[in-house]
XYZ file of C-alpha atoms in Angstrom:
667
model
C -17.949 -2.958 -1.777
C -14.782 -3.618 -0.056
C -13.206 -6.295 -2.175
C -9.851 -7.308 -0.996
C -6.895 -6.913 -3.204
C -6.050 -10.033 -4.988
C -3.373 -8.236 -6.790
C -1.265 -8.885 -3.795
C -1.205 -12.496 -4.130
C 0.810 -14.313 -1.575
C 0.641 -12.678 1.613
C -1.556 -12.239 4.335
C -3.326 -14.095 6.825
C -6.557 -14.729 5.143
C -8.013 -17.499 3.098
C -10.288 -17.584 0.108
C -13.863 -18.050 0.994
C -17.061 -18.790 -0.689
C -18.976 -15.845 0.705
C -20.701 -14.192 -2.231
C -20.507 -10.753 -0.698
C -18.069 -8.027 -1.485
C -15.964 -6.039 0.777
C -16.583 -2.355 1.191
C -15.499 0.877 -0.451
C -15.083 -0.392 -3.991
C -11.519 -1.317 -3.277
C -9.517 -4.441 -2.830
C -7.260 -5.591 -0.110
C -3.664 -4.773 -0.890
C -1.795 -5.240 2.323
C -1.191 -6.954 5.577
C -4.681 -7.790 6.671
C -6.226 -8.197 10.077
C -3.462 -7.540 12.501
C -4.943 -4.927 14.754
C -3.568 -6.129 18.087
C -5.896 -7.933 20.489
C -7.777 -5.588 22.749
C -7.167 -2.680 20.363
C -9.766 -3.249 17.710
C -11.854 -0.281 18.576
C -10.846 3.216 17.690
C -10.625 4.261 21.301
C -7.916 1.961 22.480
C -10.415 0.029 24.569
C -12.186 -3.152 23.638
C -15.588 -2.438 22.208
C -16.850 0.349 20.058
C -20.082 2.289 20.034
C -19.959 2.740 16.289
C -18.330 1.032 13.399
C -18.754 -0.289 9.910
C -22.000 -1.938 9.076
C -20.291 -4.843 7.392
C -19.815 -8.000 9.441
C -16.446 -8.980 10.852
C -14.170 -11.014 8.567
C -13.352 -14.611 9.125
C -10.267 -16.263 10.464
C -6.917 -15.618 8.798
C -4.640 -18.531 8.149
C -1.212 -18.987 9.647
C 1.694 -18.861 7.207
C 4.108 -21.736 7.450
C 7.441 -22.424 5.734
C 6.810 -23.484 2.177
C 3.258 -22.160 2.414
C 3.737 -18.402 2.666
C 1.158 -16.038 4.045
C -1.315 -14.674 1.564
C -1.435 -11.042 0.674
C -5.047 -11.213 -0.226
C -8.021 -10.984 1.978
C -9.271 -14.317 1.006
C -12.446 -14.516 -0.971
C -12.502 -10.834 -1.647
C -15.740 -10.906 0.133
C -16.902 -7.458 1.054
C -17.559 -9.045 4.372
C -13.985 -10.171 4.703
C -12.119 -13.427 4.254
C -13.555 -16.791 5.146
C -12.036 -20.217 5.240
C -12.373 -21.770 1.843
C -12.188 -25.230 0.344
C -8.956 -27.039 0.820
C -7.584 -24.529 3.327
C -7.778 -24.560 7.070
C -7.877 -21.636 9.407
C -6.016 -21.326 12.676
C -7.123 -20.992 16.259
C -7.906 -17.455 17.245
C -8.815 -15.582 20.330
C -12.479 -14.859 20.885
C -11.894 -11.469 19.294
C -11.007 -13.101 15.983
C -7.279 -12.365 16.087
C -4.883 -14.956 14.781
C -2.485 -16.532 17.228
C 0.279 -17.807 15.006
C 0.689 -15.698 11.869
C 4.196 -14.334 11.382
C 3.638 -10.666 10.632
C 7.362 -10.063 10.226
C 7.380 -11.707 6.791
C 8.839 -9.722 3.902
C 5.626 -10.092 1.895
C 3.831 -7.557 4.076
C 6.459 -4.899 3.343
C 6.568 -5.721 -0.364
C 2.829 -5.490 -0.908
C 2.614 -2.044 0.678
C 5.811 -0.649 -0.854
C 5.985 -2.257 -4.294
C 4.255 0.465 -6.330
C 7.321 2.669 -7.017
C 9.317 -0.376 -8.090
C 6.637 -1.633 -10.469
C 5.352 1.595 -12.070
C 3.182 -0.757 -14.065
C 0.892 1.689 -15.822
C 3.791 3.762 -17.048
C 5.414 0.690 -18.488
C 2.418 -0.711 -20.299
C 1.365 2.731 -21.554
C 4.795 3.022 -23.113
C 4.587 0.593 -25.993
C 8.335 -0.001 -26.045
C 9.835 -2.963 -24.173
C 11.062 -2.150 -20.709
C 13.620 -3.808 -18.467
C 13.001 -1.972 -15.230
C 11.810 1.203 -13.546
C 15.088 2.933 -14.396
C 14.335 2.593 -18.106
C 12.065 5.566 -17.752
C 15.011 7.753 -16.865
C 16.491 8.858 -20.168
C 18.934 11.402 -18.847
C 19.153 14.389 -16.492
C 15.612 15.638 -16.052
C 14.317 13.672 -19.033
C 11.644 11.008 -19.113
C 9.731 9.343 -21.879
C 6.513 11.207 -22.314
C 5.253 9.692 -25.530
C 1.537 8.936 -25.434
C 0.700 5.321 -26.093
C -2.398 3.879 -27.689
C -2.923 1.899 -24.485
C -3.206 4.944 -22.200
C -6.753 6.259 -21.616
C -7.258 9.690 -23.160
C -9.497 12.566 -22.093
C -12.441 11.222 -24.119
C -12.096 7.809 -22.508
C -12.137 9.354 -19.054
C -15.201 11.449 -19.800
C -16.986 8.313 -20.989
C -16.060 6.501 -17.789
C -17.189 9.402 -15.598
C -20.524 9.654 -17.399
C -21.282 5.958 -16.884
C -20.223 5.992 -13.240
C -22.299 9.091 -12.465
C -25.323 7.537 -14.126
C -24.992 4.349 -12.077
C -24.441 6.333 -8.898
C -27.655 8.274 -9.490
C -29.641 5.145 -10.284
C -31.927 4.411 -7.298
C -31.797 0.713 -8.161
C -27.997 0.533 -7.764
C -27.177 -1.579 -4.747
C -24.667 -0.797 -2.053
C -21.772 -2.533 -3.813
C -22.275 -0.604 -7.028
C -22.738 2.697 -5.167
C -19.545 2.439 -3.114
C -17.626 1.206 -6.163
C -18.817 4.186 -8.179
C -17.941 6.646 -5.413
C -14.355 5.420 -5.295
C -14.048 5.103 -9.065
C -15.273 8.650 -9.717
C -12.793 9.976 -7.169
C -9.911 8.134 -8.843
C -10.795 9.358 -12.316
C -11.116 12.912 -11.007
C -12.796 15.850 -12.610
C -13.989 19.270 -11.528
C -15.976 20.362 -8.505
C -19.192 19.055 -10.066
C -18.411 15.625 -8.583
C -18.467 16.876 -4.986
C -22.267 17.177 -4.610
C -22.567 13.513 -5.639
C -20.303 12.549 -2.747
C -21.945 14.950 -0.311
C -25.318 13.346 -0.991
C -24.157 10.085 0.606
C -22.730 11.583 3.807
C -26.067 11.310 5.688
C -26.758 7.805 4.363
C -27.851 5.249 6.947
C -25.206 2.848 5.634
C -21.861 3.379 7.366
C -19.934 2.121 4.377
C -21.448 4.693 2.056
C -20.843 7.537 4.535
C -17.180 6.862 5.064
C -16.585 6.030 1.394
C -18.106 9.366 0.377
C -15.806 11.217 2.787
C -12.743 9.349 1.567
C -13.705 9.907 -2.066
C -13.727 13.667 -1.476
C -10.101 13.465 -0.431
C -9.025 11.200 -3.276
C -10.217 13.794 -5.797
C -7.505 16.149 -4.545
C -9.899 19.074 -4.969
C -9.248 22.023 -2.657
C -12.956 22.753 -2.622
C -13.477 19.559 -0.599
C -11.493 20.897 2.364
C -14.322 22.767 4.180
C -16.560 19.684 4.248
C -13.706 17.355 5.191
C -12.644 19.702 7.978
C -16.181 19.858 9.348
C -16.430 16.067 9.293
C -13.042 15.600 10.935
C -13.885 17.986 13.752
C -17.446 16.737 14.181
C -18.555 20.364 14.461
C -21.946 21.880 13.788
C -21.435 21.922 10.034
C -20.134 18.351 10.057
C -23.184 17.126 11.942
C -25.404 18.983 9.512
C -23.699 17.156 6.635
C -24.354 13.713 8.134
C -27.559 14.472 9.987
C -26.198 13.873 13.480
C -22.917 13.084 15.198
C -20.095 12.144 12.856
C -18.965 8.590 13.659
C -15.274 7.963 14.308
C -14.665 6.029 11.083
C -16.007 8.861 8.944
C -13.984 11.362 10.997
C -10.856 9.269 10.471
C -11.444 8.897 6.735
C -12.027 12.646 6.476
C -8.625 13.250 8.095
C -6.914 10.958 5.605
C -8.822 12.803 2.891
C -7.489 16.141 4.132
C -3.959 14.771 3.952
C -4.508 13.589 0.387
C -5.845 16.977 -0.703
C -2.916 18.738 0.975
C -0.479 16.379 -0.740
C -1.984 17.195 -4.139
C -1.871 20.985 -3.753
C 1.057 23.289 -3.064
C -1.089 25.946 -1.470
C 0.319 27.258 1.800
C -3.035 28.413 3.161
C -4.469 24.955 2.528
C -1.476 23.293 4.219
C -2.017 25.463 7.261
C -5.718 24.638 7.347
C -4.971 20.922 7.386
C -2.263 21.457 9.994
C -4.685 23.332 12.242
C -7.312 20.601 11.940
C -4.816 17.822 12.664
C -3.462 19.677 15.700
C -6.976 20.183 17.041
C -7.606 16.455 16.852
C -4.240 15.509 18.329
C -4.605 17.983 21.200
C -8.063 16.692 22.133
C -6.705 13.937 24.379
C -9.158 11.205 25.300
C -12.008 13.041 23.604
C -11.065 11.460 20.272
C -10.253 7.879 19.388
C -6.917 6.375 18.520
C -7.998 5.919 14.880
C -8.483 9.657 14.494
C -5.087 10.430 15.981
C -3.309 7.987 13.685
C -5.186 9.518 10.739
C -4.236 13.044 11.838
C -0.556 12.092 12.142
C -0.603 10.591 8.666
C -2.275 13.741 7.356
C 0.714 15.689 8.715
C 3.029 13.199 7.010
C 1.305 13.980 3.705
C 1.604 17.772 3.904
C 3.316 19.221 0.803
C 5.895 21.485 2.444
C 8.968 20.825 0.329
C 9.383 24.403 -0.895
C 11.861 26.990 0.313
C 9.649 30.033 0.730
C 9.712 31.714 4.108
C 6.109 30.804 4.876
C 6.500 27.179 3.790
C 9.702 26.727 5.763
C 8.161 28.259 8.885
C 5.114 25.994 8.575
C 7.228 22.888 8.115
C 9.347 23.743 11.150
C 6.139 24.228 13.103
C 5.032 20.747 12.042
C 8.389 19.246 13.043
C 8.289 20.957 16.423
C 4.726 19.848 17.068
C 5.469 16.221 16.136
C 8.497 16.126 18.431
C 6.425 17.489 21.271
C 3.589 15.051 20.549
C 5.891 12.048 20.603
C 7.113 12.953 24.082
C 3.572 12.799 25.518
C 4.350 9.375 26.927
C 1.890 9.619 29.791
C -0.930 10.951 27.621
C -0.690 8.946 24.406
C -0.205 5.250 23.669
C 3.010 3.946 22.119
C 1.022 2.754 19.112
C -0.224 6.258 18.334
C 3.065 7.963 19.167
C 4.951 5.660 16.812
C 3.202 7.285 13.853
C 4.566 10.672 14.914
C 8.071 9.379 14.162
C 7.400 8.447 10.532
C 5.568 11.757 10.038
C 8.482 13.614 11.606
C 10.996 11.996 9.263
C 8.832 12.870 6.256
C 8.812 16.572 7.141
C 12.325 17.085 8.545
C 14.968 18.310 6.068
C 18.757 18.130 5.891
C 19.172 21.854 6.543
C 16.693 22.094 9.423
C 18.202 23.541 12.614
C 16.734 20.695 14.677
C 17.785 17.846 12.377
C 20.739 16.893 14.544
C 18.592 16.766 17.650
C 15.962 14.693 15.849
C 18.615 12.201 14.726
C 19.987 11.999 18.262
C 16.496 11.262 19.581
C 15.975 8.515 17.004
C 19.342 6.912 17.697
C 18.598 6.889 21.434
C 15.204 5.297 20.813
C 16.497 2.490 18.607
C 19.207 1.701 21.163
C 16.737 1.599 24.049
C 15.862 -2.082 24.349
C 13.005 -1.327 26.726
C 10.952 0.457 24.081
C 7.881 -1.217 22.592
C 8.239 -2.865 19.202
C 6.022 -0.228 17.554
C 8.508 2.453 18.591
C 11.491 0.481 17.286
C 9.726 -0.221 13.986
C 8.859 3.423 13.377
C 12.264 4.598 14.550
C 14.218 2.515 12.058
C 11.823 3.574 9.285
C 12.350 7.211 10.267
C 16.122 6.803 10.240
C 15.925 5.331 6.748
C 14.143 8.466 5.578
C 16.206 11.013 7.467
C 19.764 9.687 7.866
C 22.597 10.056 5.361
C 25.687 7.839 4.889
C 27.815 10.372 6.757
C 25.589 10.155 9.852
C 27.798 7.564 11.500
C 25.840 7.169 14.740
C 22.541 6.683 12.925
C 23.982 4.143 10.492
C 25.691 2.256 13.316
C 22.420 2.125 15.245
C 20.602 0.709 12.209
C 23.288 -1.905 11.592
C 23.324 -2.983 15.209
C 19.557 -3.297 15.351
C 19.420 -5.201 12.086
C 21.869 -7.715 13.490
C 20.771 -7.958 17.124
C 17.395 -6.198 17.548
C 14.632 -7.906 19.499
C 11.758 -7.300 17.040
C 11.850 -9.255 13.771
C 9.820 -6.703 11.811
C 12.022 -3.840 12.989
C 15.100 -5.842 11.983
C 13.604 -6.222 8.511
C 12.779 -2.523 8.374
C 16.363 -1.766 9.416
C 17.681 -3.673 6.384
C 15.406 -1.658 4.105
C 16.423 1.583 5.823
C 20.114 0.841 5.338
C 19.347 0.503 1.641
C 17.462 3.798 1.683
C 20.362 5.585 3.389
C 22.961 4.104 1.064
C 26.715 4.383 1.400
C 29.500 1.846 1.062
C 29.622 0.939 4.759
C 25.925 0.081 4.778
C 26.221 -1.849 1.529
C 29.139 -3.835 2.917
C 27.123 -4.674 6.018
C 24.110 -5.892 4.035
C 26.344 -7.896 1.710
C 28.343 -9.452 4.522
C 25.326 -10.288 6.661
C 23.544 -11.854 3.683
C 26.500 -14.146 3.041
C 27.206 -14.990 6.687
C 26.567 -18.612 7.636
C 24.856 -17.681 10.885
C 22.239 -15.528 9.158
C 18.792 -17.100 9.295
C 17.038 -17.860 6.024
C 14.025 -15.767 7.041
C 16.261 -12.666 7.272
C 17.846 -13.093 3.850
C 14.981 -11.665 1.747
C 15.069 -8.512 3.894
C 18.828 -8.135 3.422
C 18.448 -8.742 -0.307
C 15.742 -6.089 -0.507
C 18.064 -3.692 1.324
C 20.714 -4.197 -1.348
C 18.076 -3.919 -4.083
C 16.654 -0.673 -2.685
C 20.146 0.813 -2.560
C 20.810 -0.180 -6.162
C 17.393 1.113 -7.259
C 17.897 4.502 -5.556
C 21.240 4.915 -7.255
C 19.829 4.008 -10.651
C 16.906 6.432 -10.589
C 19.103 9.245 -9.249
C 20.508 9.696 -12.737
C 23.142 8.508 -15.195
C 26.511 7.289 -14.041
C 25.168 4.738 -11.578
C 27.437 1.749 -11.133
C 25.247 -1.357 -10.711
C 25.979 -3.453 -7.648
C 27.148 -6.560 -9.447
C 28.694 -8.118 -6.356
C 25.494 -7.611 -4.374
C 23.354 -9.039 -7.166
C 25.653 -12.052 -7.506
C 25.427 -12.642 -3.758
C 21.624 -12.570 -3.860
C 21.632 -14.968 -6.823
C 23.916 -17.359 -4.947
C 21.504 -17.328 -2.013
C 18.541 -17.970 -4.320
C 20.302 -20.990 -5.794
C 20.950 -22.445 -2.362
C 17.581 -21.587 -0.805
C 15.098 -24.411 -0.284
C 12.191 -22.499 1.208
C 10.081 -21.246 -1.709
C 8.664 -18.237 0.127
C 12.108 -16.925 1.038
C 13.390 -17.799 -2.424
C 10.586 -15.727 -3.959
C 11.702 -12.689 -1.973
C 15.239 -13.120 -3.259
C 13.859 -13.378 -6.802
C 12.024 -10.056 -6.469
C 15.193 -8.407 -5.167
C 17.047 -9.711 -8.217
C 14.257 -8.318 -10.390
C 14.723 -4.864 -8.873
C 18.490 -5.181 -9.383
C 18.034 -6.324 -13.008
C 20.281 -9.338 -12.685
C 19.427 -11.045 -15.963
C 21.654 -13.982 -15.066
C 18.912 -14.982 -12.631
C 16.311 -15.627 -15.352
C 17.026 -19.370 -15.841
C 17.027 -19.975 -12.076
C 13.777 -18.087 -11.535
C 12.120 -19.859 -14.460
C 13.208 -23.190 -13.005
C 11.797 -22.270 -9.601
C 8.553 -21.153 -11.245
C 8.164 -24.477 -13.043
C 9.091 -26.455 -9.955
C 6.490 -25.100 -7.509
C 2.725 -25.392 -7.349
C 2.340 -22.938 -4.471
C 0.449 -19.943 -5.798
C 2.208 -17.448 -3.536
C 5.839 -18.036 -4.520
C 4.797 -18.932 -8.065
C 3.180 -15.519 -8.493
C 6.188 -13.689 -7.116
C 8.527 -15.607 -9.432
C 6.349 -14.341 -12.290
C 6.602 -10.742 -11.082
C 10.379 -11.102 -10.752
C 10.609 -12.147 -14.410
C 8.503 -9.125 -15.314
C 10.779 -6.800 -13.343
C 13.753 -8.297 -15.157
C 12.141 -7.523 -18.505
C 12.602 -11.139 -19.513
C 10.665 -11.186 -22.789
C 11.924 -14.683 -23.505
C 9.831 -15.767 -20.490
C 6.579 -14.476 -21.987
C 5.369 -17.835 -23.299
C 5.931 -19.380 -19.879
C 4.013 -16.557 -18.194
C 1.120 -16.882 -20.641
C 1.011 -20.601 -19.880
C 0.848 -19.841 -16.153
C -1.892 -17.258 -16.732
C -3.969 -19.718 -18.750
C -3.917 -22.122 -15.821
C -4.631 -19.464 -13.218
C -8.051 -18.182 -14.262
C -9.667 -19.495 -11.086
C -6.649 -18.990 -8.838
C -7.020 -15.390 -7.792
C -3.617 -14.551 -6.371
C -1.661 -16.273 -9.120
C -3.866 -14.707 -11.786
C -3.155 -11.217 -10.472
C 0.587 -11.605 -10.096
C 0.963 -13.206 -13.517
C -1.073 -10.380 -15.064
C 1.219 -7.868 -13.395
C 4.239 -9.721 -14.780
C 2.871 -9.655 -18.328
C 2.006 -5.990 -17.894
C 5.601 -5.298 -16.873
C 6.671 -6.858 -20.157
C 4.340 -4.547 -22.073
C 2.010 -7.332 -23.135
C -0.952 -5.857 -25.017
C -3.179 -8.915 -24.948
C -3.504 -9.526 -21.223
C -6.050 -6.727 -20.793
C -8.305 -8.141 -23.486
C -8.035 -11.649 -22.033
C -8.994 -10.465 -18.565
C -11.903 -8.343 -19.768
C -13.460 -11.332 -21.532
C -13.003 -13.378 -18.390
C -14.783 -10.773 -16.240
C -17.960 -11.294 -18.286
C -18.040 -14.981 -17.381
C -19.286 -16.581 -14.176
C -16.613 -16.521 -11.487
C -16.230 -16.812 -7.764
C -15.869 -13.533 -5.906
C -12.128 -13.854 -5.489
C -11.603 -14.197 -9.228
C -13.810 -11.186 -10.011
C -11.678 -9.131 -7.651
C -8.437 -10.474 -9.079
C -9.495 -9.638 -12.638
C -10.677 -6.133 -11.721
C -7.468 -5.465 -9.839
C -5.321 -6.765 -12.676
C -7.140 -4.632 -15.226
C -6.584 -1.627 -13.015
C -2.890 -2.313 -12.679
C -2.517 -2.594 -16.425
C -4.696 0.396 -17.351
C -5.401 -0.612 -20.952
C -7.869 1.786 -22.609
C -9.205 -1.006 -24.823
C -10.749 -2.616 -21.764
C -12.967 0.438 -21.146
C -15.733 -0.276 -23.684
C -16.385 -3.892 -22.623
C -16.233 -2.831 -18.963
C -18.794 -0.110 -19.623
C -21.099 -2.617 -21.320
C -20.808 -4.969 -18.378
C -21.401 -2.230 -15.795
C -24.551 -1.044 -17.575
C -25.985 -4.444 -18.428
C -28.722 -5.312 -15.916
C -28.828 -8.823 -17.322
C -25.679 -9.476 -15.329
C -25.654 -9.876 -11.570
C -24.736 -6.953 -9.351
C -21.434 -8.505 -8.351
C -19.655 -8.517 -11.747
C -21.191 -5.125 -12.539
C -19.751 -3.693 -9.328
C -16.345 -5.134 -10.092
C -16.548 -3.645 -13.581
C -17.062 -0.227 -11.944
C -13.997 -0.802 -9.794
C -11.947 -1.752 -12.835
C -13.127 1.353 -14.723
C -11.953 3.587 -11.908
C -8.592 1.871 -11.815
C -8.074 1.906 -15.583
C -8.962 5.610 -15.925
C -7.204 6.680 -12.707
C -5.766 10.193 -12.913
C -2.645 9.040 -11.081
C -0.014 6.502 -12.183
C 0.180 4.809 -8.772
C -2.633 3.669 -6.448
C -4.063 6.564 -4.433
C -3.096 5.097 -1.074
C 0.495 4.352 -2.029
C 1.222 7.823 -0.636
C 0.198 6.511 2.764
C 1.376 2.918 2.389
C 4.961 3.506 1.274
C 7.145 3.921 4.332
C 4.294 3.426 6.794
C 4.597 1.378 9.960
C 1.763 -0.965 9.090
C 2.402 -3.018 12.228
C 1.250 -0.117 14.438
C -2.240 -0.610 13.087
C -5.679 0.572 14.013
C -8.950 -0.462 12.438
C -9.182 2.438 9.992
C -5.540 2.088 8.920
C -5.598 -1.645 8.279
C -8.028 -3.879 10.026
C -11.023 -6.011 9.165
C -10.252 -5.274 5.527
C -11.839 -1.850 5.867
C -8.821 0.338 6.545
C -7.078 2.894 4.355
C -4.292 0.477 3.444
C -6.791 -2.265 2.597
C -8.645 -0.351 -0.088
C -7.413 -0.283 -3.654
C-alpha cells in the first residue's frame, strides 16, 4: 500500500483523486513527487524497463502557480498514485506522463524532505511540558530532557502492536495493502531477529510490491543479521536468486542497497561497514551491467555508512570511501551526470575536517560550482556538498556559494546555496543572506530560500549549546518581508523561517495571514509556523482550522502537526475517532500520517481494534496498520529522513523518488 504522504500538505505536483486504491509499501508520499526527468524513468537510463512495480502509473501532476502553491502530497493517496480530482485540473504532459510546467525549484520541496530535524514532533508531544522550539530540548552542555511521558508508547505497547501486526501478516485473507502495511510497520517498530523470517517469506512473492517492501523492511529494522540476505539480493547472486526464486529485479536490488545503508547507519561495527562498502563498490564498478537506480542506491548507502569514529580501522575505511567516491565522480565518460551527482553528496557526508584530502575535495567542489557548463544536477549536488563540508574560514568555498546564490543559472541550486550558506555559518555569510533578502532587486520567489538560510544558521547556533546569540536583525528582516509579501506561498515559507527562528513578534501577522487565506497549502504552513513558535495562544484558532479540515487532507495533516508541536493531548484522540468513520482515501492517509507524527500511545488501542475488525473495509484497516507502525516507531524521526535530509532530490530516479514508489516517497 503505497499511500502518499498527506502530512506534507502543500507541495507537489499531484492532485487529489478519487481512486479508491492505495499506494504501495504501507507508506505515504512525503516529498517532491514525480519528477524523474523525461526519458529517464527506467532504472537503466534508457526509456523502457523490462521489470518494474506491479502498480499502475500515477496520474498527471498539477502545475503550481503563484497563489496556488504546488502540493506536497501525492494527490488522493491512492496506492496507484495521484489522479485529477474534483475541482482541480491537471496540466498537459508528455506522452510519458511527465509534467511540463511544474516549478520544481520551489522551497516546499526542500522543506518537506528536510523538515524532520526542525520539527522533532514526537519528542515534543512525548514531553508533556510546553515547548517553544527544537532548542528547548537542549537543557545545557550534554543534557537533554529524558523524562518519560504518558503519551510515549512503552515496551508493552510496542509488544502489543507487534503481536497484532504479525497476526495480520500471517493471515492468508489479508490483502496486498494490509500485507505491505504490516511489513513496513513491523520494521519500524523493530524487535529481534524473529521478525526476519516473516520478511524473507515475501521475497519470492509474485507481487513486485511485496518483494521490494520485504527487502526494504529488512533494512529498516537495523538488524545486522539482515545483511547476508540484503547483500545477496543487491548482488543478484546465487543466494539472492534462491531467496526470490529467480533473477532479482532491479527495484528489489535497489531497495536492498538502501536497506544495507540503513543497517550500516544503525550499527557501529567496522566489519559490517566494510561489508556494505564492498557490496556498494561491486555494484558501482559493474558499469552498464546494472541500472542507474542501483548505482544511486549504492552511492546513498555509502553516504549512510557510520564511520565517524577515530580508530585506525575506521579512519582507514572512511578514507577509502572518500577516495573511491572521488574516483567515481571523475568517470565522466562512463557514468551519467545524474548518477555522478550523488557521489558528491556522499563524499561530503564522509569527508572530515582533518582528512588529508579535504583541501583537494574543497578545491574540486569550488571549481565545479564555478563551471557554468556543468549540468544542473552537478551544481545542485555541489552546493549541497559545500554546505556540509565548508567552514566559515574557507573563503573560496563561501565566495563560490555566495556568487552562485546570486547569479547561478539553476534556480534549485541557487536555493540550495542559500541553505548551504546557513549550514556553513559565519558573519560574512549571514551578512550576505541578510543583505540579499532586503535588496530591492531580489525576486520574491528567492526570498523564502534566503529566509531559510538565515533560519538554518540561527537553528544550528541554538542547538550547538548555550550562549547562542539569536539573530534578531535577521528575524526582523524576515518579518518585514512577510508583512510586505503578497504571494501566499512565498509568505508561508517566510512564516516557517520565522517559526524556526522563534520570532514571537510574528504571531499576530501569521495568525492574520492564516485567517485571510482559503488556500490549503499556505494555510497549513501558517499553522505549522505557529506550532514552531510555540504560540499556545493560537491553539483555539488551530483547533478551529482542524475542525474544518476533516475532509481536506493536506490542511488536516499540517494542522495536526501544529497542534502536536504545541503538545496538544487531544488531537490524537480526535484523529483516531475520525479514522473509524467513512472517508476518502486521501483523508485516511492524512489521518494515519498525522497519528504517526504525533505518536500518542492512547491511539494504539482503538487502532488495534480497527485493524483487527473485519467488519471494516480493507482500506481503513490497512491505514490503521500504517498508523500503528508510525506511532510505535523505534526511532524519533521517520526512517527515511536519514536519506532525505541533505539529498539532491532533483537528481531523481524511479526508486529514489518517482511514481510515488521511491525511497523518499514512502513514510
